[in-house]
Structures are given as C-alpha cells and as structure tokens.
Amino acid sequence: MLLPFIVLIGAMFLLTRSAKKKQQAAAEMRNQMQSGSGVRTIGGMYATVKEIADETVLLEVAPGVHAVYAKNAIASVLDDAEYNRIVHGDEETDADTDAVVPDDASSLTEAAEDTADAPKADLTKKSDTAEAEAEKDGKTDGETGTK
C-alpha cells in the first residue's frame, strides 16, 4: 500500500527536477542575449535585439519599428546564419551540390508544346450557361410567351 505512494512522489520529483533544468537553461540563454542578436519570441515573431534592460528587451521587428517585450517572452536566441536564413531567405551555399534545378517544369516534358494547340475543356458552371440561354430567348425559367 505504501509502494504506489512512493512511486508517485519519485515521479513528481523527477518531473519537477527536469522542469527546473529547462527553466534554468532558458534563463541562461536569455542572459547571454546581446544587442544585435536575432531572436524568436514565444509568439513566433522574429526580431533583432536593440537594447536589453533588467526585465525587458527592445526588439526591432521591422526596419524602424521597435517594440518592448518581457525577457520571458524570448523563446530562443538564434545565431546569425540561422536568423538570416529564416528572416531574409539567405541560402547557405554548399560547394558539394552542383545540381541545376530548372525554374519551371516546361523543360521537363516535351509534350507540353504538343498540347498547347489541343482544344480546351469547357469548365464553366452549368448555371452560367443556363442563364446565357435564358437571355437569348428573353425569358427566364417559368415564363411563357402568353399573357
């Protein structure tokens, strides 16, 4: 009867211990933040650190746009290469890959030129064609020519 109670207390101890380690690692990461670092907030916004205060951080979210965030709102500090890859779309140059990728799919098949002259399917709605036919007669559904 005492064994389940001991197992439960041991599990709670292990869970709180790992949570404390994660909190300490996050606090250390936030303390190592420097002005000019790229960061990601807990909301998923990428920004550049401009100023660091005791409990707050001034972030530049766009050129000339600044916002004040709590230090706890910083999810991760990114290195320069990763920040530039995500925010600016900079590609990492890899000397090992010399593959050429075409910009479009037209060079992949020769059949695309042959199908250009083929008749195209009519993809209009039937209701559109029914309205067009009704306009030709000058009558709509349910109308007759008698008065």
mmCIF file of C-alpha atoms in Angstrom:
data_model
loop_
_atom_site.group_PDB
_atom_site.id
_atom_site.type_symbol
_atom_site.label_atom_id
_atom_site.label_comp_id
_atom_site.label_asym_id
_atom_site.label_seq_id
_atom_site.Cartn_x
_atom_site.Cartn_y
_atom_site.Cartn_z
ATOM 1 C CA MET A 1 0.000 0.000 0.000
ATOM 2 C CA LEU A 2 2.905 2.316 0.633
ATOM 3 C CA LEU A 3 4.688 1.436 -2.649
ATOM 4 C CA PRO A 4 2.342 3.359 -5.057
ATOM 5 C CA PHE A 5 2.663 6.449 -2.869
ATOM 6 C CA ILE A 6 6.473 6.275 -3.002
ATOM 7 C CA VAL A 7 6.462 5.758 -6.779
ATOM 8 C CA LEU A 8 4.167 8.770 -7.229
ATOM 9 C CA ILE A 9 6.410 11.017 -5.111
ATOM 10 C CA GLY A 10 9.504 9.819 -7.027
ATOM 11 C CA ALA A 11 7.878 10.582 -10.395
ATOM 12 C CA MET A 12 6.855 14.064 -9.227
ATOM 13 C CA PHE A 13 10.415 14.706 -8.041
ATOM 14 C CA LEU A 14 11.885 13.698 -11.431
ATOM 15 C CA LEU A 15 9.383 15.817 -13.349
ATOM 16 C CA THR A 16 9.993 18.948 -11.293
ATOM 17 C CA ARG A 17 13.752 18.433 -11.494
ATOM 18 C CA SER A 18 13.729 18.305 -15.323
ATOM 19 C CA ALA A 19 11.403 21.322 -15.478
ATOM 20 C CA LYS A 20 13.782 23.314 -13.260
ATOM 21 C CA LYS A 21 16.707 22.408 -15.507
ATOM 22 C CA LYS A 22 14.777 23.632 -18.579
ATOM 23 C CA GLN A 23 13.888 26.889 -16.819
ATOM 24 C CA GLN A 24 17.495 27.466 -15.793
ATOM 25 C CA ALA A 25 18.740 26.798 -19.328
ATOM 26 C CA ALA A 26 16.180 29.243 -20.756
ATOM 27 C CA ALA A 27 17.132 31.917 -18.209
ATOM 28 C CA GLU A 28 20.819 31.441 -19.020
ATOM 29 C CA MET A 29 20.089 31.737 -22.745
ATOM 30 C CA ARG A 30 18.188 34.985 -22.166
ATOM 31 C CA ASN A 31 21.017 36.374 -20.023
ATOM 32 C CA GLN A 32 23.562 35.669 -22.779
ATOM 33 C CA MET A 33 21.489 37.683 -25.271
ATOM 34 C CA GLN A 34 23.355 40.634 -26.769
ATOM 35 C CA SER A 35 22.369 43.705 -28.714
ATOM 36 C CA GLY A 36 22.181 42.811 -32.414
ATOM 37 C CA SER A 37 21.211 39.173 -31.831
ATOM 38 C CA GLY A 38 18.366 37.636 -33.768
ATOM 39 C CA VAL A 39 15.615 36.172 -31.578
ATOM 40 C CA ARG A 40 12.299 34.336 -31.853
ATOM 41 C CA THR A 41 9.546 35.242 -29.399
ATOM 42 C CA ILE A 42 7.130 32.761 -27.834
ATOM 43 C CA GLY A 43 4.543 34.061 -30.309
ATOM 44 C CA GLY A 44 6.757 33.062 -33.242
ATOM 45 C CA MET A 45 7.887 36.559 -34.266
ATOM 46 C CA TYR A 46 11.469 37.025 -35.425
ATOM 47 C CA ALA A 47 13.219 40.250 -34.435
ATOM 48 C CA THR A 48 16.596 41.830 -33.706
ATOM 49 C CA VAL A 49 17.581 42.855 -30.177
ATOM 50 C CA LYS A 50 18.319 46.586 -29.875
ATOM 51 C CA GLU A 51 18.513 47.200 -26.103
ATOM 52 C CA ILE A 52 18.422 44.971 -23.044
ATOM 53 C CA ALA A 53 17.114 46.131 -19.661
ATOM 54 C CA ASP A 54 16.668 44.200 -16.404
ATOM 55 C CA GLU A 55 13.267 42.691 -17.197
ATOM 56 C CA THR A 56 12.557 43.941 -20.731
ATOM 57 C CA VAL A 57 14.071 43.826 -24.207
ATOM 58 C CA LEU A 58 13.679 46.383 -27.013
ATOM 59 C CA LEU A 59 13.220 44.495 -30.282
ATOM 60 C CA GLU A 60 13.291 45.803 -33.837
ATOM 61 C CA VAL A 61 10.532 43.825 -35.550
ATOM 62 C CA ALA A 62 10.888 45.639 -38.904
ATOM 63 C CA PRO A 63 13.185 48.418 -40.099
ATOM 64 C CA GLY A 64 12.316 51.407 -37.923
ATOM 65 C CA VAL A 65 9.636 49.542 -35.919
ATOM 66 C CA HIS A 66 10.522 48.866 -32.278
ATOM 67 C CA ALA A 67 8.613 47.015 -29.583
ATOM 68 C CA VAL A 68 9.279 46.361 -25.899
ATOM 69 C CA TYR A 69 8.962 42.741 -24.754
ATOM 70 C CA ALA A 70 9.481 40.991 -21.444
ATOM 71 C CA LYS A 71 12.631 38.879 -21.347
ATOM 72 C CA ASN A 72 10.475 35.855 -20.604
ATOM 73 C CA ALA A 73 8.812 36.315 -23.999
ATOM 74 C CA ILE A 74 12.042 35.376 -25.812
ATOM 75 C CA ALA A 75 11.812 31.724 -26.835
ATOM 76 C CA SER A 76 15.256 31.385 -28.386
ATOM 77 C CA VAL A 77 18.314 33.341 -29.399
ATOM 78 C CA LEU A 78 19.342 32.450 -32.951
ATOM 79 C CA ASP A 79 22.808 32.529 -34.439
ATOM 80 C CA ASP A 80 23.358 34.957 -37.319
ATOM 81 C CA ALA A 81 23.314 32.349 -40.098
ATOM 82 C CA GLU A 82 20.031 30.803 -38.949
ATOM 83 C CA TYR A 83 18.386 34.203 -38.406
ATOM 84 C CA ASN A 84 19.380 35.404 -41.887
ATOM 85 C CA ARG A 85 18.197 32.136 -43.442
ATOM 86 C CA ILE A 86 14.767 32.392 -41.809
ATOM 87 C CA VAL A 87 14.114 36.139 -41.989
ATOM 88 C CA HIS A 88 15.939 37.224 -45.139
ATOM 89 C CA GLY A 89 15.765 33.941 -47.046
ATOM 90 C CA ASP A 90 19.538 33.716 -47.400
ATOM 91 C CA GLU A 91 20.574 30.368 -48.797
ATOM 92 C CA GLU A 92 23.505 28.527 -47.335
ATOM 93 C CA THR A 93 25.973 27.897 -50.134
ATOM 94 C CA ASP A 94 27.037 24.299 -50.296
ATOM 95 C CA ALA A 95 30.026 23.558 -52.545
ATOM 96 C CA ASP A 96 29.180 19.850 -52.729
ATOM 97 C CA THR A 97 25.933 20.330 -54.643
ATOM 98 C CA ASP A 98 26.278 21.274 -58.306
ATOM 99 C CA ALA A 99 22.784 20.211 -59.354
ATOM 100 C CA VAL A 100 20.888 22.592 -61.588
ATOM 101 C CA VAL A 101 17.185 22.903 -60.879
ATOM 102 C CA PRO A 102 15.006 24.447 -63.610
ATOM 103 C CA ASP A 103 12.802 27.399 -62.700
ATOM 104 C CA ASP A 104 9.751 25.890 -64.364
ATOM 105 C CA ALA A 105 8.518 22.480 -65.427
ATOM 106 C CA SER A 106 8.403 23.204 -69.182
ATOM 107 C CA SER A 107 11.884 21.805 -69.704
ATOM 108 C CA LEU A 108 10.936 18.530 -68.055
ATOM 109 C CA THR A 109 8.491 17.369 -70.721
ATOM 110 C CA GLU A 110 8.317 17.799 -74.472
ATOM 111 C CA ALA A 111 4.575 17.006 -74.535
ATOM 112 C CA ALA A 112 3.671 20.414 -73.133
ATOM 113 C CA GLU A 113 4.234 22.049 -76.545
ATOM 114 C CA ASP A 114 2.024 19.495 -78.333
ATOM 115 C CA THR A 115 -0.943 20.037 -76.022
ATOM 116 C CA ALA A 116 -0.933 23.811 -76.482
ATOM 117 C CA ASP A 117 -2.976 23.512 -79.712
ATOM 118 C CA ALA A 118 -5.422 20.922 -78.315
ATOM 119 C CA PRO A 119 -8.997 22.097 -77.636
ATOM 120 C CA LYS A 120 -9.604 23.053 -74.036
ATOM 121 C CA ALA A 121 -12.397 21.680 -71.894
ATOM 122 C CA ASP A 122 -15.327 23.943 -71.016
ATOM 123 C CA LEU A 123 -15.062 24.438 -67.255
ATOM 124 C CA THR A 124 -17.893 26.943 -66.827
ATOM 125 C CA LYS A 125 -20.738 26.245 -64.477
ATOM 126 C CA LYS A 126 -23.942 24.897 -65.916
ATOM 127 C CA SER A 127 -25.877 27.658 -64.199
ATOM 128 C CA ASP A 128 -23.877 30.216 -66.199
ATOM 129 C CA THR A 129 -24.784 28.518 -69.491
ATOM 130 C CA ALA A 130 -28.440 28.221 -68.483
ATOM 131 C CA GLU A 131 -28.584 31.957 -67.741
ATOM 132 C CA ALA A 132 -26.978 32.716 -71.089
ATOM 133 C CA GLU A 133 -29.577 30.612 -72.921
ATOM 134 C CA ALA A 134 -32.399 32.307 -70.992
ATOM 135 C CA GLU A 135 -31.089 35.714 -72.010
ATOM 136 C CA LYS A 136 -31.119 34.672 -75.677
ATOM 137 C CA ASP A 137 -34.834 33.908 -75.574
ATOM 138 C CA GLY A 138 -35.621 36.891 -73.369
ATOM 139 C CA LYS A 139 -37.355 34.558 -70.936
ATOM 140 C CA THR A 140 -36.345 33.117 -67.625
ATOM 141 C CA ASP A 141 -37.397 29.814 -66.092
ATOM 142 C CA GLY A 142 -41.120 29.537 -65.631
ATOM 143 C CA GLU A 143 -42.064 32.324 -68.029
ATOM 144 C CA THR A 144 -44.155 31.640 -71.074
ATOM 145 C CA GLY A 145 -44.828 33.676 -74.143
ATOM 146 C CA THR A 146 -48.599 34.044 -73.435
ATOM 147 C CA LYS A 147 -50.259 36.760 -71.424
#
